[in-house]
CSV table of C-alpha atoms and ligand atoms in Angstrom, one decimal:
chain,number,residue,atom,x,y,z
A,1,UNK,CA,-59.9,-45.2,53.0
A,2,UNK,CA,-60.6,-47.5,50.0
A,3,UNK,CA,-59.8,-46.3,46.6
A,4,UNK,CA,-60.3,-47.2,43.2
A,5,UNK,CA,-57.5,-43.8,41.7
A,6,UNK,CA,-54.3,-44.9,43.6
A,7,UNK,CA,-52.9,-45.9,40.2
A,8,UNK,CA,-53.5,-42.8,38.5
A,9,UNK,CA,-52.6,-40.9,41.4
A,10,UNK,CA,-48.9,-42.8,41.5
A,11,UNK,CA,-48.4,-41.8,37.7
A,12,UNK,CA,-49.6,-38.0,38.8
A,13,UNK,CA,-47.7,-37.9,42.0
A,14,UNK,CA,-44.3,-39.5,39.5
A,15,UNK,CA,-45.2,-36.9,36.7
A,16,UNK,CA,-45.8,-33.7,39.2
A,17,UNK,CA,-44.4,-34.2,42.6
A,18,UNK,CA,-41.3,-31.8,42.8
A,19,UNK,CA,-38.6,-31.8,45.0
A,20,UNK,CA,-36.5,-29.0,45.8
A,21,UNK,CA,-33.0,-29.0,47.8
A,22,UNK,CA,-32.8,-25.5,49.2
A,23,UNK,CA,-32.5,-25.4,53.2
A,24,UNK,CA,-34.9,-23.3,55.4
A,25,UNK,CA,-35.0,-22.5,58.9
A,26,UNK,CA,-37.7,-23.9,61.0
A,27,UNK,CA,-38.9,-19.7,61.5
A,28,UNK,CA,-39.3,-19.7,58.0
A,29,UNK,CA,-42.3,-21.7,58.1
A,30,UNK,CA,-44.0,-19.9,60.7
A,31,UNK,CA,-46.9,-18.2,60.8
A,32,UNK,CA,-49.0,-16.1,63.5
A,33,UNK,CA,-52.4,-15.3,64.3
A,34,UNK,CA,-53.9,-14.0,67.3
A,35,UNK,CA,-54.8,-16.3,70.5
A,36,UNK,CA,-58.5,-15.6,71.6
A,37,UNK,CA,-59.7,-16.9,74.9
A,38,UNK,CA,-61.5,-20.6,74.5
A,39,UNK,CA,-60.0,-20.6,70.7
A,40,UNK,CA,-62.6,-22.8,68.1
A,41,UNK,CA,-61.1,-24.5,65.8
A,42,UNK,CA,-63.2,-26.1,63.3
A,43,UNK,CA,-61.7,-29.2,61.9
A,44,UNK,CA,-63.4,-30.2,58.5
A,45,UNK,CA,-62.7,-33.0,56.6
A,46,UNK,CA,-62.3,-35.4,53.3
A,47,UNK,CA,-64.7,-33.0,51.3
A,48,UNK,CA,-63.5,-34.5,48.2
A,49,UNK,CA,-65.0,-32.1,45.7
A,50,UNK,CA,-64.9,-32.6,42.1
A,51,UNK,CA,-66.0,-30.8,38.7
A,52,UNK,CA,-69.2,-33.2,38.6
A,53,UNK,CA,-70.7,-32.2,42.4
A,54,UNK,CA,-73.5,-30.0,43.0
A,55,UNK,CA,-70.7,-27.3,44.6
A,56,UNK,CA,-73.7,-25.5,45.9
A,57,UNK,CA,-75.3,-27.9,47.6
A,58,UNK,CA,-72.2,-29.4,49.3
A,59,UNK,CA,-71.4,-25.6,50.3
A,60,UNK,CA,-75.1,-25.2,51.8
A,61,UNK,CA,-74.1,-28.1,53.6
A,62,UNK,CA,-71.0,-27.5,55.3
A,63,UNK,CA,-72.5,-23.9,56.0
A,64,UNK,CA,-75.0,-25.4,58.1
A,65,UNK,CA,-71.9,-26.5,60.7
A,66,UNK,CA,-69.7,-23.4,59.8
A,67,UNK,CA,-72.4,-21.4,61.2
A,68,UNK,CA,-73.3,-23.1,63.8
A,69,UNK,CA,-69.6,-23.6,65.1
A,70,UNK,CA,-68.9,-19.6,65.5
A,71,UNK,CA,-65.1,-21.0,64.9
A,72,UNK,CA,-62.2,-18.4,65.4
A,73,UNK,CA,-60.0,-21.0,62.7
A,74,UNK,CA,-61.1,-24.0,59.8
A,75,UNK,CA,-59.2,-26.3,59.0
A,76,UNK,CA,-59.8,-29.4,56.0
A,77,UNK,CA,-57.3,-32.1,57.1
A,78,UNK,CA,-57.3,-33.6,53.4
A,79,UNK,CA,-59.1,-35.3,50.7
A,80,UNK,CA,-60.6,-31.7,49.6
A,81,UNK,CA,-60.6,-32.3,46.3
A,82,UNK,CA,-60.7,-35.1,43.7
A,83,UNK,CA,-60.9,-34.9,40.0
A,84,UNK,CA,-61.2,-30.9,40.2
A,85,UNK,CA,-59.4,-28.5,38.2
A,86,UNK,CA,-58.1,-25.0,39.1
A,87,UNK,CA,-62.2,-23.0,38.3
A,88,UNK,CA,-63.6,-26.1,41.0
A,89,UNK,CA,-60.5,-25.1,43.4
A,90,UNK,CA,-60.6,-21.1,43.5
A,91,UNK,CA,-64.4,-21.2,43.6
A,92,UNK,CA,-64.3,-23.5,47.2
A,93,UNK,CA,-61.1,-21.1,48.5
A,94,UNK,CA,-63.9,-18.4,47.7
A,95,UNK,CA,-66.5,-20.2,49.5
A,96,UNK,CA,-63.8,-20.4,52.7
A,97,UNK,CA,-63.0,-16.8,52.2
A,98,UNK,CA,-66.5,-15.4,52.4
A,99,UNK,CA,-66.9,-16.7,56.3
A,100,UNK,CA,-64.9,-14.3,56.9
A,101,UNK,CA,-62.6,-16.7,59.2
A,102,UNK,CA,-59.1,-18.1,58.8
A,103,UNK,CA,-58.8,-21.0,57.3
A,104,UNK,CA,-56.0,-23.6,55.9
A,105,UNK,CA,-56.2,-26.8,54.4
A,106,UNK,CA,-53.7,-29.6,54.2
A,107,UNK,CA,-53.5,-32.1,51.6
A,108,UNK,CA,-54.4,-35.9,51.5
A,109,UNK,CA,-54.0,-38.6,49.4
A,110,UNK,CA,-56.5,-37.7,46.7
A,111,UNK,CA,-55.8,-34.0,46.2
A,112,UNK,CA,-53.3,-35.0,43.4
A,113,UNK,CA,-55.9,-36.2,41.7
A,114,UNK,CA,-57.1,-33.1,40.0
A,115,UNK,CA,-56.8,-31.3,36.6
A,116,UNK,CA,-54.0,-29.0,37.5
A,117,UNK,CA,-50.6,-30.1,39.5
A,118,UNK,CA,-49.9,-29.9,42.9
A,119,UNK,CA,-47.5,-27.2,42.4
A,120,UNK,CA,-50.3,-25.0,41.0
A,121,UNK,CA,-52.7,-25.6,44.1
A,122,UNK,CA,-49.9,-24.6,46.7
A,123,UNK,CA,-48.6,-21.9,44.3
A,124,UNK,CA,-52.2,-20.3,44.8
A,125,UNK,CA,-52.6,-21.0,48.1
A,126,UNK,CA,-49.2,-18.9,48.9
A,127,UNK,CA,-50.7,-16.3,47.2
A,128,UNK,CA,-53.7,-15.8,48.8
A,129,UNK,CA,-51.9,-16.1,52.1
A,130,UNK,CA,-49.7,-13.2,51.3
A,131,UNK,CA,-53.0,-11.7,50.0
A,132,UNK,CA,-54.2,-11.9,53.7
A,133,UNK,CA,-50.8,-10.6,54.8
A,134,UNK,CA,-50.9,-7.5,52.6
A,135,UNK,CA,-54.6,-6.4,52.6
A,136,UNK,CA,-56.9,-8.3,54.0
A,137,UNK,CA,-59.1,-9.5,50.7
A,138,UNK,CA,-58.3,-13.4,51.8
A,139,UNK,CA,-58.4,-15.4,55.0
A,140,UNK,CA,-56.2,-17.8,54.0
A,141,UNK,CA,-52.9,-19.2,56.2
A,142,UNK,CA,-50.9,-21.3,54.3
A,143,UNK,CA,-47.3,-21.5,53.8
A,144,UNK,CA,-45.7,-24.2,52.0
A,145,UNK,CA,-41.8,-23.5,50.6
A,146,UNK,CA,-41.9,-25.3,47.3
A,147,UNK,CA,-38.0,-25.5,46.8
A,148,UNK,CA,-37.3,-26.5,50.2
A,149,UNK,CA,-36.1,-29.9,51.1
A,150,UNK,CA,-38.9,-31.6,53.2
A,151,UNK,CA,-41.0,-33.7,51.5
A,152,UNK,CA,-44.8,-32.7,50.9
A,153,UNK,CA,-47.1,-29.9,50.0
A,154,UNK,CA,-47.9,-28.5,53.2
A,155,UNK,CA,-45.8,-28.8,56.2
A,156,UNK,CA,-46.3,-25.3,58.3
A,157,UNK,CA,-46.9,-23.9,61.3
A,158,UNK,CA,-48.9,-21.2,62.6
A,159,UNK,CA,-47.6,-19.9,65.9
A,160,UNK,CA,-51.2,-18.4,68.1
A,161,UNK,CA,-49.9,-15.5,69.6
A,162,UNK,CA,-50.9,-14.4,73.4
A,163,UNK,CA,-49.3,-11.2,74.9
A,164,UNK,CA,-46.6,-11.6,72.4
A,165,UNK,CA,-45.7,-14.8,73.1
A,166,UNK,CA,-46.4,-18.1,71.2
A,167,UNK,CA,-49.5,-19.4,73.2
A,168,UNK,CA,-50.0,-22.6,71.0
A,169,UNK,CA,-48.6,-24.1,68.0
A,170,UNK,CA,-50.7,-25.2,65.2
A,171,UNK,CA,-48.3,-28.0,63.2
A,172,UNK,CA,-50.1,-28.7,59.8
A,173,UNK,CA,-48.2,-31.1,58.1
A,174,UNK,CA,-48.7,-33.5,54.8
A,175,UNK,CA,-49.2,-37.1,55.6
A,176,UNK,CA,-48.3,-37.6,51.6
A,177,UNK,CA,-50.1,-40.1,49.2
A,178,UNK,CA,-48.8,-42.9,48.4
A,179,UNK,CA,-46.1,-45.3,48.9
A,180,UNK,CA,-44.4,-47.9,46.0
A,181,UNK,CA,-40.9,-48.5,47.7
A,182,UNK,CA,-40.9,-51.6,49.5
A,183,UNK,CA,-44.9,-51.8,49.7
A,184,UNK,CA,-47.8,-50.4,48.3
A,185,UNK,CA,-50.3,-48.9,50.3
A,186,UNK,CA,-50.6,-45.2,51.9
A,187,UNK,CA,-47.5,-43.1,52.4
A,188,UNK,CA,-46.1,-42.5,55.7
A,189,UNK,CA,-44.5,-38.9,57.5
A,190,UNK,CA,-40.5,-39.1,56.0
A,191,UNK,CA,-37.5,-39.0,57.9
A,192,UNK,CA,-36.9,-35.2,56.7
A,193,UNK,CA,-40.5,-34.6,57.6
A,194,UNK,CA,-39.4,-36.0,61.1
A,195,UNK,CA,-36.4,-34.0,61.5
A,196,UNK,CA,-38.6,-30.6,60.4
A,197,UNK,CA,-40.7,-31.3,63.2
A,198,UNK,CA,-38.3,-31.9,65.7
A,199,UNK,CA,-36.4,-28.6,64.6
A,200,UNK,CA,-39.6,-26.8,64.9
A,201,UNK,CA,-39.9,-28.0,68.4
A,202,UNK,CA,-37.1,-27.4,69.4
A,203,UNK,CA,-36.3,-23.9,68.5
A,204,UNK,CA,-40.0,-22.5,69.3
A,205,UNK,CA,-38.9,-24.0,72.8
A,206,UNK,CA,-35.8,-22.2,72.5
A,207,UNK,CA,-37.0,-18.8,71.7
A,208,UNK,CA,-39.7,-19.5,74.5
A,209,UNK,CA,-37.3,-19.5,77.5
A,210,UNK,CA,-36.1,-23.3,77.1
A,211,UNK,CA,-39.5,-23.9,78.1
A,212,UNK,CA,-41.3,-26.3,75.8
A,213,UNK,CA,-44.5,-24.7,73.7
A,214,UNK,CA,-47.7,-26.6,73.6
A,215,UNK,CA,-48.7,-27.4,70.1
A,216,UNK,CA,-51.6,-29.6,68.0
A,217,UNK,CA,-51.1,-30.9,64.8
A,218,UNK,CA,-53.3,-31.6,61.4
A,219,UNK,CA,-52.9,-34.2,59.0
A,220,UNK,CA,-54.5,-36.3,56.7
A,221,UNK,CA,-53.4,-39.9,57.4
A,222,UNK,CA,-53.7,-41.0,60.6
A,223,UNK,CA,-50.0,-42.6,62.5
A,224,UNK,CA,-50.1,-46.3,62.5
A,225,UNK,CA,-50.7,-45.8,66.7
A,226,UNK,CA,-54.2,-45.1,66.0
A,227,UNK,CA,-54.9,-48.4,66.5
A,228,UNK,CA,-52.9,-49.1,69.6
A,229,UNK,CA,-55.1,-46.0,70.9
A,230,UNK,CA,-58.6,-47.4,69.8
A,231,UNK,CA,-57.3,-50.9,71.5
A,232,UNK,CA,-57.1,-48.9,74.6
A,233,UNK,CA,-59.9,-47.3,74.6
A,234,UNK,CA,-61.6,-50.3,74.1
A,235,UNK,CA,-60.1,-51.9,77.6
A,236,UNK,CA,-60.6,-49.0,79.3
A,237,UNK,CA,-63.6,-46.4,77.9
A,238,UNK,CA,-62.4,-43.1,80.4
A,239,UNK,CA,-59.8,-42.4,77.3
A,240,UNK,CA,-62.5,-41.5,75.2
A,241,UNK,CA,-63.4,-37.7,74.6
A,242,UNK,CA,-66.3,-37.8,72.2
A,243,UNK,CA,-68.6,-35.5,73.6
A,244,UNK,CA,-72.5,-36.1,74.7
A,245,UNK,CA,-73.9,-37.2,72.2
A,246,UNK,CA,-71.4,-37.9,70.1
A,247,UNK,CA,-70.6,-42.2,70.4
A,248,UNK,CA,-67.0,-42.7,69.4
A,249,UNK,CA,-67.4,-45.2,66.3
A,250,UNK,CA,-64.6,-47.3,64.2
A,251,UNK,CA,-66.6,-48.3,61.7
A,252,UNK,CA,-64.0,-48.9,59.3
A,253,UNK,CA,-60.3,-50.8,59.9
A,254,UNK,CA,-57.8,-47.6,60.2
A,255,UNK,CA,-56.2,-47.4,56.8
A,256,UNK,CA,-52.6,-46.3,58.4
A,257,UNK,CA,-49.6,-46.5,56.5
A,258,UNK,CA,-48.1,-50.1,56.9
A,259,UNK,CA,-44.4,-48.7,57.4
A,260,UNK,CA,-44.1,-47.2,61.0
A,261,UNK,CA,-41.5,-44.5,60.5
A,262,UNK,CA,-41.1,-43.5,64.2
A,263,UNK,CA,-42.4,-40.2,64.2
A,264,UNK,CA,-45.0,-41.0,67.3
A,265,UNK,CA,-41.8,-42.0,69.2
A,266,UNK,CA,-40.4,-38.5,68.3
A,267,UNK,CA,-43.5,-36.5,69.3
A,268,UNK,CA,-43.9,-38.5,72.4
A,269,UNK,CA,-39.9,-37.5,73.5
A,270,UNK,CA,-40.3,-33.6,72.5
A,271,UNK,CA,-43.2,-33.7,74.6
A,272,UNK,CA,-45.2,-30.6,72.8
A,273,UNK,CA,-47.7,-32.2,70.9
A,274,UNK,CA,-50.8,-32.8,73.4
A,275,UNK,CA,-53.5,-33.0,70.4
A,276,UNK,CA,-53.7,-34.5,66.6
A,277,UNK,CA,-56.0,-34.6,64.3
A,278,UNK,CA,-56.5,-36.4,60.8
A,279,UNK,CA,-59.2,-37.3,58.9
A,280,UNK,CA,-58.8,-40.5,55.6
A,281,UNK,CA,-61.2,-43.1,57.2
A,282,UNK,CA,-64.2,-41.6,56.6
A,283,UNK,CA,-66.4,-43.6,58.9
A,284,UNK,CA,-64.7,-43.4,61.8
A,285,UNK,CA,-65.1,-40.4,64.2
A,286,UNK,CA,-63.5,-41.3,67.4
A,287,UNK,CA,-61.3,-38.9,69.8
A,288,UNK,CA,-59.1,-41.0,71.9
A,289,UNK,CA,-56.8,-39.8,75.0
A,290,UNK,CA,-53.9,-42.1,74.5
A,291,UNK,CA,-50.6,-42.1,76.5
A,292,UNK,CA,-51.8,-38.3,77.1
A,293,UNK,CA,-52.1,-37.5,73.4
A,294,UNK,CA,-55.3,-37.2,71.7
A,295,UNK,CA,-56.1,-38.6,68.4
A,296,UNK,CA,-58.9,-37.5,67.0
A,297,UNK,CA,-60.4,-38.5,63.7
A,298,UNK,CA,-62.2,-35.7,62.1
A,299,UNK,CA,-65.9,-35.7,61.3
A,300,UNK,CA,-66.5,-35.9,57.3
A,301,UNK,CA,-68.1,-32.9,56.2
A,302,UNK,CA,-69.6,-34.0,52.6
A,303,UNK,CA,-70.9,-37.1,51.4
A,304,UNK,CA,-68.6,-37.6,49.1
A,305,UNK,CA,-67.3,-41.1,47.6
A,306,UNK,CA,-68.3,-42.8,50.9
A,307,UNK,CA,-69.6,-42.3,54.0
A,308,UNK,CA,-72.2,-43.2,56.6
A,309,UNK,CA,-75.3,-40.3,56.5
A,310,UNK,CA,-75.0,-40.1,60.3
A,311,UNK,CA,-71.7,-39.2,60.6
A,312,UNK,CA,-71.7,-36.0,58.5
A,313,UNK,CA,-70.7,-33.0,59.3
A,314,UNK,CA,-67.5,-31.4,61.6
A,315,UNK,CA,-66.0,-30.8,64.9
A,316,UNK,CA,-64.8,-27.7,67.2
A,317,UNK,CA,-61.4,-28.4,69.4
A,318,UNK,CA,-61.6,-25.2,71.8
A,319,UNK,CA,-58.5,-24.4,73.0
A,320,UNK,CA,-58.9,-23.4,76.3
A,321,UNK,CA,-56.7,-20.9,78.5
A,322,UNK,CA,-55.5,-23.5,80.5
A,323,UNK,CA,-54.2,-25.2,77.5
A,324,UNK,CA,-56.5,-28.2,77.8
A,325,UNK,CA,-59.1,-28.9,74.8
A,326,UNK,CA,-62.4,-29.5,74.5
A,327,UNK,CA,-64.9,-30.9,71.8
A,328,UNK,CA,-68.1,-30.2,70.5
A,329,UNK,CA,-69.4,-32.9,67.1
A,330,UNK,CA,-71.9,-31.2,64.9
A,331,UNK,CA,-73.7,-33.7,62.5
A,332,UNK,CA,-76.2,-32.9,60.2
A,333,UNK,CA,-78.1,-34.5,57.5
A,334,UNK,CA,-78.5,-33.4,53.4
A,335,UNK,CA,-82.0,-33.1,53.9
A,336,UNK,CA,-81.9,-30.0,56.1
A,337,UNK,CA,-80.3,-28.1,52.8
A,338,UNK,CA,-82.3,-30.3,50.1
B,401,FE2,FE1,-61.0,-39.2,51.9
């Protein structure tokens, strides 16, 4: 997406953006929640909410989908906050929490563009995960290792668990900000990031019997194949898996990161990942099958710094028991809640 903060967010991301060097194994990122047949998993995104909006009426808004979905899982692949500090921040986790669902976020490009640092944000986000873990008073499933060596905020999984075994794998990873080595523009997945995944993969295939386990992943900037999928779709329109109703629009030029790093070559060899899902351009909506992956840009659930007032609103990916996926694009309109 277009922006007018990426220089303040450079100087934030140079001020706050820590790095630790301690080594983790891929199990210690893992997380587990229960598999449930025909699984909903709401994917909100770019909500951008700041200390200036009208929290309520945003809230009222997104509630209209939330309820409407019946989703077993949310997740907010990014841009959920700009310009907020830490009150703007607990009071939307609150607003998640009282669905009564679980729900996780990962970060995009403008969530370090707040009054507080990115340390703070994941910090509290642990917490409220081990909250959930202990007693129950959050829904909140979120796990980032701030020492650990892999760059980004958010790189987790959540393992959904069926007859104690790992049905599905839910990768949420953090497609980073921004990128002033060599170009600038939007940052791209790193090579450690790379080698995390593949690790993941591999070992979850390990302790499943050698046999590979299916997995979709969530992130915030979409890979620079977006745009090799949309080509396709355009040549041949059976790829596309916007449901009825639902007409699969680029209304915007992908905003990709212009350095490839290779990591849709490494997903396409481990052969787990069937499904991904990112949000950033916020006018585009469109769920392509491509080379048996699907990339699916989120629907924006706010109207926040720009967006087209027909596009508004979220999406459910049911997991089915069969391991195939299925979509159902809920759009509503500010008026409804005004
Ligand atoms: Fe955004």
């Amino acid at each position: 997406m277009k922006n007018k903060f990426v220089f303040f967010s450079g100087l934030l991301a140079v001020l706050l953006t820590s790095c630790g060097n301690k080594a983790y194994e891929p199990k210690d990122y893992v997380l587990q929640l229960d598999y449930s047949k025909q699984y909903r998993i709401l994917q909100l995104t770019d909500t951008h909410i700041g200390d200036k909006d009208n929290t309520k009426l945003h809230y009222d808004f997104m509630d209209l989908t939330i309820k409407e979905a019946h989703p077993n899982f949310i997740i907010v692949t990014g841009d959920v906050f700009t310009f907020a500090s830490k009150g703007t921040a607990i009071n939307y986790f609150n607003w998640l929490d009282s669905h009564k669902v679980p729900w996780t976020i990962t970060f995009g490009n403008h969530d370090e563009q707040c009054w507080y640092s990115i340390d703070w944000i994941t910090g509290y986000l642990n917490k409220l995960n081990e909250k959930r873990i202990k007693d129950g008073s959050s829904y909140c499933v979120f796990k980032d290792l701030q020492d650990d060596k892999v760059q980004g905020n958010a790189n987790f999984a959540i393992n959904l668990m069926k007859d104690d075994k790992v049905f599905e794998q839910l990768i949420v990873m953090d497609s980073n900000r921004y990128n002033y080595n060599g170009y600038f523009g939007y940052d791209y997945f790193h090579q450690d990031q790379i080698d995390w995944y593949s690790a993941l993969v591999k070992e979850t295939k390990k302790e499943n019997g050698d046999v590979t386990v299916p997995s979709l992943m969530f992130y915030h900037i979409p890979l620079p194949e977006v745009r090799d999928a949309w080509a396709a779709a355009k040549k041949d329109e059976s790829l596309i898996l916007n449901p009825t109703g639902s007409k699969a629009q680029e209304n915007e030029e992908p905003c990709n990161p212009d350095y490839n790093s290779g990591f849709y070559k490494v997903i396409k060899e481990l052969g787990s990942t069937h499904g991904m899902y990112f949000g950033h351009d916020h006018i585009n909506n469109y769920i392509i099958n491509y080379e048996g992956i699907h990339f699916g840009y989120g629907i924006k659930a706010t109207d926040r710094v720009y967006a087209d007032d027909s596009l508004l609103g979220g999406r459910v990916i049911t997991l089915n028991e069969d391991h195939s996926l299925s979509y159902e694009d809920y759009y509503h309109e500010y008026k409804e809640v005004m």
